[in-house]
PDB file of C-alpha atoms in Angstrom:
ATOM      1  CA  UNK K   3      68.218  77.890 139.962  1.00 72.00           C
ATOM      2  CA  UNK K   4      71.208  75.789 141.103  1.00 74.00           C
ATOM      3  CA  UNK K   5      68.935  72.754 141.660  1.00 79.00           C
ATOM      4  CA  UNK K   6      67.723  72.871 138.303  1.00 82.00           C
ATOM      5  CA  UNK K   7      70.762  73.348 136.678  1.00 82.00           C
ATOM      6  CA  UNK K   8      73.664  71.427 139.064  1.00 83.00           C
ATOM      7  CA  UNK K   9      76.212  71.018 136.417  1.00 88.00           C
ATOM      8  CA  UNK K  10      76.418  74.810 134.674  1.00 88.00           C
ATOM      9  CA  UNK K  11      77.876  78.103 135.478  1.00 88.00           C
ATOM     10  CA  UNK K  12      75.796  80.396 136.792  1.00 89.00           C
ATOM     11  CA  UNK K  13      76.869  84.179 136.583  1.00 88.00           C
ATOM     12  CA  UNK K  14      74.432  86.696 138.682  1.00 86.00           C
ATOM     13  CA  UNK K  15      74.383  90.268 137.307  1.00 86.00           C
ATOM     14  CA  UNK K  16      73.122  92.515 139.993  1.00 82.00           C
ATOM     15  CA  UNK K  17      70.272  95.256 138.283  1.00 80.00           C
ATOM     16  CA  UNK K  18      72.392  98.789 138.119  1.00 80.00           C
ATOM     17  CA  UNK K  19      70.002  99.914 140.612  1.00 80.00           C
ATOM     18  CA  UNK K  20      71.410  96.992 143.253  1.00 79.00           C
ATOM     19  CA  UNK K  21      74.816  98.318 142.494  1.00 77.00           C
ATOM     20  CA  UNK K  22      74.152 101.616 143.715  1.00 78.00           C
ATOM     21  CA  UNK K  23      72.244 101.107 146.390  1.00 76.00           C
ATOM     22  CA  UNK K  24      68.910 102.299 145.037  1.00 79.00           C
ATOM     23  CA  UNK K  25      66.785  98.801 145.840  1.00 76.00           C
ATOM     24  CA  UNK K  26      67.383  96.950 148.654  1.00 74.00           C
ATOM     25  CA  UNK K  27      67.943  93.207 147.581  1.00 72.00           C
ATOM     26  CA  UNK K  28      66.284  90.833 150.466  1.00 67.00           C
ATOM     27  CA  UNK K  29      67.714  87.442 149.256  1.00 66.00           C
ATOM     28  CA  UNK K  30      71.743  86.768 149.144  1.00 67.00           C
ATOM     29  CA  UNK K  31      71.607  86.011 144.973  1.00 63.00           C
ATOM     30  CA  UNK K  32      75.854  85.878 145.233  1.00 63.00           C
ATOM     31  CA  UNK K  33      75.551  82.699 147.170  1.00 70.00           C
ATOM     32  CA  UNK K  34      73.116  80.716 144.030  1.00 76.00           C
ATOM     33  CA  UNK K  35      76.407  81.995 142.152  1.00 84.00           C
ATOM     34  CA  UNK K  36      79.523  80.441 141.032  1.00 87.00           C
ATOM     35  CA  UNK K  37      80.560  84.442 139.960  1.00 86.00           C
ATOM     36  CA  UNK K  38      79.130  87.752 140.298  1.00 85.00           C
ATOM     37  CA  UNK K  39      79.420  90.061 137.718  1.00 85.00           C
ATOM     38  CA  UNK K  40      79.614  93.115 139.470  1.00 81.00           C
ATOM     39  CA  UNK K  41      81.683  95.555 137.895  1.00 80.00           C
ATOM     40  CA  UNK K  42      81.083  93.617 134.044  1.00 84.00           C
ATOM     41  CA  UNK K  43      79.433  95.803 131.467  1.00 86.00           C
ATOM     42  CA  UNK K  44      76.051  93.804 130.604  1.00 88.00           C
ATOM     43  CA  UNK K  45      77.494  93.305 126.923  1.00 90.00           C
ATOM     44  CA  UNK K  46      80.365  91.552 128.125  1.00 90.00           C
ATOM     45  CA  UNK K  47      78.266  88.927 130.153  1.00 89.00           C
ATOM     46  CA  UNK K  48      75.907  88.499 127.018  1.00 92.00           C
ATOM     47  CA  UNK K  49      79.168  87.375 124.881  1.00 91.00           C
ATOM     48  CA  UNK K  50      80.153  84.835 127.658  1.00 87.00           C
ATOM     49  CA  UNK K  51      76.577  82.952 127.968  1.00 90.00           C
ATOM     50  CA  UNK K  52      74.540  80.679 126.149  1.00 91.00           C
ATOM     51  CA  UNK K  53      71.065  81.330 127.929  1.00 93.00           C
ATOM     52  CA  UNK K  54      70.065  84.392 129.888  1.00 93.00           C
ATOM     53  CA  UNK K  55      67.782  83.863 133.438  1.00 91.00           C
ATOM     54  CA  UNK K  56      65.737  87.457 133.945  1.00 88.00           C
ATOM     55  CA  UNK K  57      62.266  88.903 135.776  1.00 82.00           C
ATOM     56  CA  UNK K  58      61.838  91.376 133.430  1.00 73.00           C
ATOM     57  CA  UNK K  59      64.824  93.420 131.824  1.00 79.00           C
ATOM     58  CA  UNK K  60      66.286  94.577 128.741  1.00 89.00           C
ATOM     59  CA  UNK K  61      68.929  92.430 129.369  1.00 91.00           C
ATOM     60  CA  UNK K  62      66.475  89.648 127.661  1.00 92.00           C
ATOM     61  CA  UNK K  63      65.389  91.724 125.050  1.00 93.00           C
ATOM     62  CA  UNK K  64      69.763  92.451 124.038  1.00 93.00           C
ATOM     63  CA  UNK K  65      70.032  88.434 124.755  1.00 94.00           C
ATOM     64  CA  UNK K  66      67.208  87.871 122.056  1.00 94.00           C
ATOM     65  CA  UNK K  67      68.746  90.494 119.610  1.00 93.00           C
ATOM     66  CA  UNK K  68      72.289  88.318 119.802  1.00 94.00           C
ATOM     67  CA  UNK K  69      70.182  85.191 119.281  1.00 94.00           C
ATOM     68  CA  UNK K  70      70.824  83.884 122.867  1.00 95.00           C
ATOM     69  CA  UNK K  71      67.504  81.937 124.427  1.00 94.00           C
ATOM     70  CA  UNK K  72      65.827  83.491 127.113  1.00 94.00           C
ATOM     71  CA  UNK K  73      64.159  82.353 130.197  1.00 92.00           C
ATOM     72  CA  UNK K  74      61.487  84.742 132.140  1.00 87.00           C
ATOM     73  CA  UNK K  75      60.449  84.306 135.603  1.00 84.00           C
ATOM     74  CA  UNK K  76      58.505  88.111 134.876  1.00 80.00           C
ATOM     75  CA  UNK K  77      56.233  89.360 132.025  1.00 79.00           C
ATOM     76  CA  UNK K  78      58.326  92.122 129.693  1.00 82.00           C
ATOM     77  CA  UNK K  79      56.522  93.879 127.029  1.00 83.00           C
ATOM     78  CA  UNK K  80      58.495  90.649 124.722  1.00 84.00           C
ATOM     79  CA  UNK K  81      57.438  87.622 126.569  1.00 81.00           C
ATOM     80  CA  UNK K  82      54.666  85.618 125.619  1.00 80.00           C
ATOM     81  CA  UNK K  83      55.284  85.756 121.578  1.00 84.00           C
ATOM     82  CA  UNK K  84      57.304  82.494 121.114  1.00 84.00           C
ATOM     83  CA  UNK K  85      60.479  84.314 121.535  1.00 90.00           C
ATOM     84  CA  UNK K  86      61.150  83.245 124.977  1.00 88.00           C
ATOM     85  CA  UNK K  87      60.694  80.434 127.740  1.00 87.00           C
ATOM     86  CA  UNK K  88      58.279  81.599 129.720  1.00 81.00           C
ATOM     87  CA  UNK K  89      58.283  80.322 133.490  1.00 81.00           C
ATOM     88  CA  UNK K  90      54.615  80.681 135.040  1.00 75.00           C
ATOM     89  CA  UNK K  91      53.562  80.011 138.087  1.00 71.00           C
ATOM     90  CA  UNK K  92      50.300  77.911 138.867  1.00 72.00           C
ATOM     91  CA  UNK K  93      48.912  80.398 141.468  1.00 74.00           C
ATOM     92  CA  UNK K  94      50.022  83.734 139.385  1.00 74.00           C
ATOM     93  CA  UNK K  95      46.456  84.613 138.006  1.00 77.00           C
ATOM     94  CA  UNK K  96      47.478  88.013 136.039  1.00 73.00           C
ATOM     95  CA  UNK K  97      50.679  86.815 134.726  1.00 67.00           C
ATOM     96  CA  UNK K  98      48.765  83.965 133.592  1.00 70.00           C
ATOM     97  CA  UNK K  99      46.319  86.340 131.935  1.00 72.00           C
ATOM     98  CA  UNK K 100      48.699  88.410 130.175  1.00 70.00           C
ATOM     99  CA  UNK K 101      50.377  85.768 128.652  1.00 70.00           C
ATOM    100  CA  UNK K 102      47.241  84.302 127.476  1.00 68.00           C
ATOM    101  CA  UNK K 103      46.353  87.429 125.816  1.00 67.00           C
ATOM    102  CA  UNK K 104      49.556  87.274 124.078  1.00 67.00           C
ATOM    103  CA  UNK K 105      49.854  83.867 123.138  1.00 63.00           C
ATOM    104  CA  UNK K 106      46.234  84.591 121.519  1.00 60.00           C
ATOM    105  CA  UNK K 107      48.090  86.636 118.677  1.00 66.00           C
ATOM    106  CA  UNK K 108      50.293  84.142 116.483  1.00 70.00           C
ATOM    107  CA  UNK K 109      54.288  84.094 117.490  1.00 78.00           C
ATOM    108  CA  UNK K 110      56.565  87.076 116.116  1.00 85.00           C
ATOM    109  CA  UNK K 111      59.477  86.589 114.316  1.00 90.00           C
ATOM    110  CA  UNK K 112      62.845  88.692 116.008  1.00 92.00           C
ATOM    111  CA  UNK K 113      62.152  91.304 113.274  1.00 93.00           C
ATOM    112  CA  UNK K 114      58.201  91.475 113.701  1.00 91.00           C
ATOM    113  CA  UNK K 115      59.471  92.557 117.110  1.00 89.00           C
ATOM    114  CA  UNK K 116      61.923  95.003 116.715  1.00 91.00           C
ATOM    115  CA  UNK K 117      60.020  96.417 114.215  1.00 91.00           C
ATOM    116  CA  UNK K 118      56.780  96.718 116.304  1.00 88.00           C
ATOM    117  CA  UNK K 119      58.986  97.954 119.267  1.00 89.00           C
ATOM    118  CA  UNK K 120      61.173 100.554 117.796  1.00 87.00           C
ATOM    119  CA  UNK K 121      58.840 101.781 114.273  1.00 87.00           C
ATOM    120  CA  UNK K 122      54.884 100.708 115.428  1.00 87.00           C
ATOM    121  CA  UNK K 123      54.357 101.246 118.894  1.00 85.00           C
ATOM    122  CA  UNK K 124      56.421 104.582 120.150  1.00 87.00           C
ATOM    123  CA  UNK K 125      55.824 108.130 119.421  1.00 89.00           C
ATOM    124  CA  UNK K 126      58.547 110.199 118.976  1.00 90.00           C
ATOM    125  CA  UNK K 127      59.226 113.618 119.011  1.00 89.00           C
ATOM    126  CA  UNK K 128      62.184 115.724 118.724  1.00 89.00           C
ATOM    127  CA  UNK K 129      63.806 118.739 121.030  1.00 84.00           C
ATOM    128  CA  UNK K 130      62.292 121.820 119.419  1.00 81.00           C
ATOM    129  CA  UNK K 131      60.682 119.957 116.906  1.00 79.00           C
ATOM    130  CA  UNK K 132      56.867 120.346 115.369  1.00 78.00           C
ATOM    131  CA  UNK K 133      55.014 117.192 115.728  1.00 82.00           C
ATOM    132  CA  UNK K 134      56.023 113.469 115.738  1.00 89.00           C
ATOM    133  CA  UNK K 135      59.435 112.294 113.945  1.00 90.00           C
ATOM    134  CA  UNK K 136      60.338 109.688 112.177  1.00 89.00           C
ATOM    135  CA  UNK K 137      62.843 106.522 113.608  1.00 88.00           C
ATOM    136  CA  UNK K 138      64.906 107.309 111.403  1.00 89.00           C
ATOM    137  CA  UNK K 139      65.385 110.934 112.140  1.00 89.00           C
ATOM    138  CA  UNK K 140      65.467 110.432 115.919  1.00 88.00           C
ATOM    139  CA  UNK K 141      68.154 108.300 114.952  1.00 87.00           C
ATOM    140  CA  UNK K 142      70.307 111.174 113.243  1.00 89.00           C
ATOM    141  CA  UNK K 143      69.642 113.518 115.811  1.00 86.00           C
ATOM    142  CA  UNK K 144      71.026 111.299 118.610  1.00 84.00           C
ATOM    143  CA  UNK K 145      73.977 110.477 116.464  1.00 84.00           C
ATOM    144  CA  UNK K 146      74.566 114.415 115.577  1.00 83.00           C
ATOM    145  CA  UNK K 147      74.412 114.961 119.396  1.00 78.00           C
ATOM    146  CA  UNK K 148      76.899 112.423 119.947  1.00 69.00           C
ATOM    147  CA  UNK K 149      79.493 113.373 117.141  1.00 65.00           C
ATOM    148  CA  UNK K 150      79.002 117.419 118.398  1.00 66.00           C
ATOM    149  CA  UNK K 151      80.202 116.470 122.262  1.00 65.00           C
ATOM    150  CA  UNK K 152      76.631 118.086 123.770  1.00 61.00           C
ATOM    151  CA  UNK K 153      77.037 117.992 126.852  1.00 68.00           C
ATOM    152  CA  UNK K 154      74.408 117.944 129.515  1.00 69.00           C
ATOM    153  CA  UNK K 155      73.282 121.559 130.816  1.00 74.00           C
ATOM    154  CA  UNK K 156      74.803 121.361 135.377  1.00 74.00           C
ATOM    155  CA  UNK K 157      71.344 121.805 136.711  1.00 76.00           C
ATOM    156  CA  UNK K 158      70.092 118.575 135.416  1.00 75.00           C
ATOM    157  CA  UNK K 159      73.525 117.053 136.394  1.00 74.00           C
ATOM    158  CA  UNK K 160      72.636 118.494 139.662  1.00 78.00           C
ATOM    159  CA  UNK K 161      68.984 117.161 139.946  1.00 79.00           C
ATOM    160  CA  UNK K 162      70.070 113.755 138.815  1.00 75.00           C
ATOM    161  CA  UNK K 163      72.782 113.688 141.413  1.00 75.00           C
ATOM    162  CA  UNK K 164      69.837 114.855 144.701  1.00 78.00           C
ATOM    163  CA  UNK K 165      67.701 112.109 143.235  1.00 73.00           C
ATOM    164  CA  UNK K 166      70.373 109.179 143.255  1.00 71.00           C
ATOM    165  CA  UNK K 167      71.548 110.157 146.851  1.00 68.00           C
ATOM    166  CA  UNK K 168      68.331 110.551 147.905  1.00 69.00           C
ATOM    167  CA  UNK K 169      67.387 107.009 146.534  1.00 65.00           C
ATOM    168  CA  UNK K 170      70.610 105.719 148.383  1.00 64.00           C
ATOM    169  CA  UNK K 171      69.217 107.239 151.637  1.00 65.00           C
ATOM    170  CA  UNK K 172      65.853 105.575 151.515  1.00 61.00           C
ATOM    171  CA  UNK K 173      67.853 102.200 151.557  1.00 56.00           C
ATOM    172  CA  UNK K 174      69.123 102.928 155.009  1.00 57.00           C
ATOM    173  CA  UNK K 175      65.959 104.309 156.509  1.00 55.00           C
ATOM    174  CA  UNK K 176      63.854 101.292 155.412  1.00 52.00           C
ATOM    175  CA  UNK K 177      65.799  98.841 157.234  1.00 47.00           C
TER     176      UNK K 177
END
């Protein structure tokens, strides 16, 4: 990355997983850096750049919702539709295929995309509900939850706190 772009500052984001010790990282990304942005909330890094690098993240998806260009070296569910640069490599035979199959249906605008990833393409379904809801009312619900202060019940606290330690183990014992 720094060969190709000598003169600009680079910023390297760690993934959240990194950060807590839940994937082991086997190149040294700080030193393609001129800062890491380790303890920077991923909206905060967005309003400081002008183009965002990923492999596949959300973080390219919020870039593309704030207009920023994005560059993949990966293939998320919005590459491939004219939104995005999309890096290939020659000998990468099923990337190559499934962003041929994408590039057979004509570009999306930004809101063909949104709309076909948050109103077309999910299901959704609400706690104690009957059947599948609407956006719109998954939308209320969340923001009812929010404004009530539910909290989340201790044994899933619990179970969510085992399986992050016992993620942070497996880094040591695959050394």
């Amino acid at each position: 990355m720094r060969a190709d772009f000598p003169d600009d500052i680079i910023v390297y984001k760690p993934h959240p997983d990194v950060e807590a010790g839940l994937r082991i990282v086997r190149a040294n990304n700080h030193d393609l850096a001129d800062l890491v942005a380790s303890d920077v909330a991923m909206p905060d890094c967005l309003d400081g750049c002008n183009v965002v690098h990923t492999i596949s993240s959300l973080t390219g998806f919020e870039a593309l919702l704030r207009g920023l260009e994005v560059v993949f070296y990966g293939v998320p569910f919005y590459a491939g539709f004219g939104l995005t640069t999309d890096v290939v490599e020659s000998d990468n035979t099923a990337k190559i295929n499934a962003l041929n199959h994408r590039h057979r249906v004509d570009g999306l605008t930004l809101p063909e995309l949104i709309y076909g990833v948050i109103v077309e393409y999910p299901l959704y379904h609400l706690p104690h509900g009957h059947g599948l809801a609407q956006p719109e009312d998954v939308i209320e619900y969340m923001y009812n939850q929010s404004s009530f202060g539910v909290s989340i019940p201790w044994q899933s606290r619990m179970w969510q706190s085992i399986k992050t330690n016992a993620m942070r183990l497996r880094k040591f014992t695959k050394q």
